[in-house]
Amino acid sequence: MHVLAEEWPLLSFTLLTQLSVGAYLFFVIIRSLPKKVDRQLSILVTKRGMLLIGPVMLVALILSVFHLGDPFGAYRSLLNLDSSWLSREIVFSGLFFALWLVSYYLDRKGAWNQIVAWMNVVVGLGAIYSMASIYATSIKPAWTDVNTYLAFYGTTILFGAVASMLVILLSKEEKTAGLNSIIKGIGLVGLAAIIVQLIYLPVYVAGLPVSGLAGLESASLITDTYALSTLIRWVLSIVGLAMIGFAFYRKIEPKIQFKFYYTALVFVLAGEFLGRFIFYATGVPIIVG
């Protein structure tokens, strides 16, 4: 089974949105820890990352519009806001970008506003929930499981953890004891996001056959056709996160530091991309009638 060509923009949209929301979440958290690090320092080390969130989210929104088939008629998807998770996803995603513009403008003016920032965190997490709910309410047993929410929020947290650690580590600001403590904590959160998904994975696969032939086929795809791909997916994500931790604790030479960190980022991105590909490829619909 292959992921259809028209699903690639959708796959990319989900990952880029989760990257944007996850990074924003962690940047806001870092800026909300005055006892750990001086407010001005926390703003300085995350400023470049805050700038990059907008362009990434904009690309995600463009991909989502073209996935609808008729870009000029995309507004019609907003007409069912009261009953459609797709409509809610679009509204929350667009609002997240709009509030990012506001928060970044305030940041550039030296008037960073925590209230606006945390409002946007809630909006962003709402976009991820709406996104996951589209699949959780489908006719594909592999998607109508809590695993969908774990996967989407897991990727959001892992992306956010990796992005925030790299932004801090690659900044030119002095790495104080407070910043080092934050990096360690973020790394543990990223690791926890992986562990939770791995713990639930066998439970998820074992429960699929209960959903009938479609669920049984999905389970077979995960444990047979995509078994190696699934293993590689988790190895890439774990190794990427571990590389960042290794470089942080071993204090590797500045000459190779950048290459090391960017390689780690590529590993994590590749792992999550492969994981999302498997998510789409193993979704087998229930045959009705």
XYZ file of C-alpha atoms in Angstrom:
289
model
C 0.000 0.000 0.000
C 1.339 3.412 -0.928
C 0.567 6.904 0.219
C -1.331 8.606 -2.599
C 0.440 11.511 -4.323
C -2.276 13.954 -3.244
C -1.624 13.102 0.412
C 1.966 14.384 0.419
C 0.939 18.049 0.872
C -1.319 16.970 3.740
C 1.462 14.911 5.328
C 3.829 17.878 5.089
C 1.167 20.241 6.444
C 0.662 18.156 9.583
C 4.403 17.916 10.292
C 5.191 21.575 9.616
C 2.257 22.710 11.761
C 3.401 20.466 14.611
C 6.940 21.804 14.252
C 5.685 25.397 14.436
C 3.347 24.810 17.375
C 5.879 22.694 19.270
C 8.693 25.216 18.854
C 6.426 28.111 19.846
C 5.240 26.191 22.926
C 8.778 25.606 24.185
C 9.965 29.131 23.400
C 7.072 30.548 25.421
C 7.800 28.166 28.294
C 11.466 29.208 28.278
C 10.428 32.859 28.387
C 8.137 32.087 31.318
C 10.838 30.751 33.654
C 12.245 33.875 35.360
C 13.572 31.803 38.271
C 15.692 29.738 35.887
C 17.037 32.451 33.607
C 16.866 36.223 33.241
C 13.913 37.311 31.087
C 16.088 39.319 28.717
C 18.451 36.392 28.199
C 15.564 34.002 27.546
C 14.260 36.386 24.879
C 17.676 36.752 23.260
C 18.325 33.001 22.970
C 14.885 32.306 21.454
C 14.512 35.370 19.218
C 15.880 33.696 16.074
C 13.671 30.658 16.638
C 10.595 32.846 17.057
C 11.338 34.454 13.693
C 11.516 31.094 11.893
C 8.171 29.845 13.213
C 6.160 32.190 10.999
C 7.645 31.196 7.617
C 7.376 27.492 8.499
C 3.720 27.896 9.482
C 3.008 29.940 6.357
C 4.343 27.130 4.157
C 2.156 24.693 6.110
C -0.945 26.822 5.484
C -0.199 27.097 1.772
C 0.145 23.315 1.536
C -3.146 22.842 3.383
C -4.991 25.133 0.955
C -3.699 23.326 -2.131
C -4.551 19.959 -0.621
C -8.226 20.955 -0.691
C -8.134 20.651 -4.484
C -9.579 24.090 -5.255
C -7.393 26.749 -3.584
C -9.780 29.563 -4.540
C -12.710 27.745 -3.026
C -10.933 26.867 0.201
C -13.065 29.341 2.127
C -16.023 26.945 1.751
C -14.336 24.557 4.180
C -15.047 27.112 6.925
C -18.802 26.883 6.537
C -19.165 23.881 8.885
C -17.292 25.189 11.883
C -19.927 23.881 14.283
C -19.660 20.277 13.075
C -16.446 19.829 11.096
C -13.019 19.144 12.608
C -11.508 20.165 9.266
C -13.067 23.618 9.568
C -11.819 23.925 13.138
C -8.348 22.830 12.095
C -8.202 25.549 9.432
C -9.490 28.238 11.786
C -7.129 27.306 14.624
C -4.146 27.015 12.249
C -4.851 30.377 10.635
C -5.426 32.014 14.018
C -2.155 30.554 15.298
C -0.295 32.224 12.431
C -2.131 35.513 12.986
C -1.316 35.542 16.710
C 2.283 34.633 15.908
C 2.415 37.800 13.796
C 1.116 39.827 16.738
C 3.478 38.260 19.268
C 6.486 38.583 16.974
C 5.662 42.225 16.239
C 5.520 42.903 19.982
C 8.771 40.994 20.410
C 10.510 43.146 17.792
C 9.247 46.259 19.556
C 10.645 45.044 22.879
C 7.136 44.605 24.305
C 6.831 40.813 24.512
C 3.422 39.939 25.952
C 3.055 36.692 27.891
C -0.753 36.785 27.770
C -0.819 36.943 23.968
C 1.868 34.250 23.821
C 0.013 31.804 26.060
C -3.245 32.486 24.202
C -1.465 31.436 21.033
C -0.095 28.311 22.720
C -3.682 27.281 23.508
C -4.737 28.056 19.933
C -1.822 26.039 18.550
C -2.594 23.042 20.731
C -6.218 23.385 19.631
C -5.065 23.180 16.008
C -3.213 19.932 16.744
C -6.234 18.495 18.568
C -8.531 19.390 15.659
C -6.031 17.896 13.216
C -5.855 14.616 15.136
C -9.642 14.524 15.542
C -10.134 14.545 11.759
C -8.422 11.153 11.640
C -9.775 9.863 14.946
C -13.326 10.249 13.597
C -12.616 8.551 10.244
C -13.615 5.060 9.047
C -10.066 3.747 9.391
C -9.553 1.697 12.603
C -5.809 2.410 12.609
C -6.632 6.089 13.062
C -9.681 5.900 15.354
C -7.535 5.243 18.402
C -5.903 7.344 21.100
C -2.651 6.502 19.305
C -3.485 9.223 16.773
C -3.490 11.866 19.518
C -0.328 10.423 21.060
C 1.407 10.474 17.673
C 0.405 14.028 16.760
C 1.099 15.542 20.175
C 4.207 13.367 20.530
C 5.644 14.790 17.315
C 4.682 18.302 18.414
C 6.526 17.913 21.717
C 9.561 16.184 20.199
C 9.879 18.790 17.454
C 9.481 21.569 19.997
C 12.079 20.066 22.316
C 14.644 19.540 19.558
C 14.049 22.969 17.973
C 14.304 24.832 21.286
C 17.439 22.982 22.390
C 19.171 23.665 19.077
C 18.158 27.327 19.054
C 19.647 27.793 22.537
C 22.775 25.754 21.850
C 23.468 27.529 18.556
C 22.883 31.007 19.997
C 25.875 33.229 20.678
C 24.704 34.035 24.184
C 26.629 32.696 27.173
C 25.247 29.372 28.367
C 24.510 30.078 32.017
C 23.759 27.437 34.632
C 20.071 28.308 34.275
C 20.113 27.793 30.506
C 21.953 24.498 30.873
C 19.344 23.358 33.374
C 16.568 24.274 30.934
C 18.271 22.360 28.110
C 18.513 19.245 30.289
C 14.854 19.501 31.244
C 13.756 19.988 27.627
C 15.778 16.949 26.569
C 14.014 14.801 29.166
C 10.615 16.031 27.978
C 11.514 15.143 24.377
C 12.647 11.692 25.501
C 9.421 11.215 27.459
C 7.396 12.018 24.309
C 9.143 9.129 22.555
C 8.897 6.700 25.487
C 5.149 7.222 25.957
C 4.503 6.373 22.309
C 6.747 3.313 22.411
C 5.034 2.003 25.554
C 1.617 2.324 23.947
C 2.673 0.936 20.538
C 2.264 -2.807 21.379
C -1.078 -2.078 23.080
C -2.218 -0.190 19.988
C -1.169 -2.906 17.524
C -2.623 -5.706 19.673
C -6.001 -3.945 19.750
C -6.342 -3.369 16.012
C -7.662 -6.858 15.074
C -10.680 -6.249 17.320
C -11.860 -3.692 14.736
C -12.435 -6.368 12.090
C -10.740 -7.022 8.773
C -9.608 -3.416 8.261
C -7.972 -3.355 11.682
C -6.422 -6.766 11.100
C -4.929 -5.607 7.806
C -3.533 -2.465 9.425
C -1.928 -4.561 12.175
C -0.421 -6.823 9.520
C 1.001 -3.847 7.648
C 2.613 -2.459 10.818
C 4.106 -5.780 11.957
C 5.089 -7.066 8.504
C 5.245 -4.710 5.527
C 6.312 -1.647 7.517
C 8.013 -3.393 10.435
C 11.521 -2.409 9.337
C 10.376 1.092 8.432
C 8.827 1.457 11.885
C 12.069 0.354 13.523
C 14.127 2.775 11.418
C 11.647 5.552 12.226
C 12.157 5.197 15.971
C 15.916 4.713 15.677
C 16.256 7.943 13.686
C 14.226 9.992 16.178
C 16.000 8.536 19.224
C 19.496 8.829 17.722
C 18.825 12.429 16.659
C 17.760 13.394 20.178
C 20.670 11.429 21.680
C 23.156 13.238 19.433
C 22.062 16.581 20.820
C 22.453 15.266 24.360
C 25.875 13.827 23.550
C 27.114 17.111 22.083
C 25.727 19.021 25.045
C 27.349 16.871 27.729
C 30.634 16.193 25.916
C 31.103 19.804 24.797
C 32.311 18.887 21.310
C 34.591 21.211 19.355
C 32.948 24.320 17.898
C 34.323 23.423 14.449
C 32.091 20.378 14.167
C 29.354 21.501 16.535
C 27.130 23.027 13.856
C 27.374 19.998 11.552
C 26.669 17.724 14.492
C 23.558 19.610 15.550
C 22.167 19.950 12.041
C 22.745 16.238 11.407
C 20.798 15.511 14.597
C 17.961 17.731 13.359
C 17.884 15.915 10.014
C 17.683 12.571 11.838
C 14.707 13.694 13.924
C 12.919 15.241 10.940
C 13.506 12.096 8.859
C 12.281 9.862 11.684
C 9.076 11.811 12.197
C 8.497 12.108 8.453
C 8.832 8.350 8.099
C 6.525 7.853 11.059
C 3.852 10.038 9.467
C 4.251 8.200 6.156
C 3.620 4.904 7.974
C 0.605 6.472 9.699
C -1.006 7.245 6.339
C 0.110 4.022 4.656
C -1.374 1.749 7.330
C -4.774 3.420 7.448
C -7.130 0.833 5.944
C -10.789 1.916 5.606
C -13.728 -0.210 6.684
C -15.598 -1.462 3.613
C -19.236 -0.475 3.917
C -21.985 -2.337 2.086
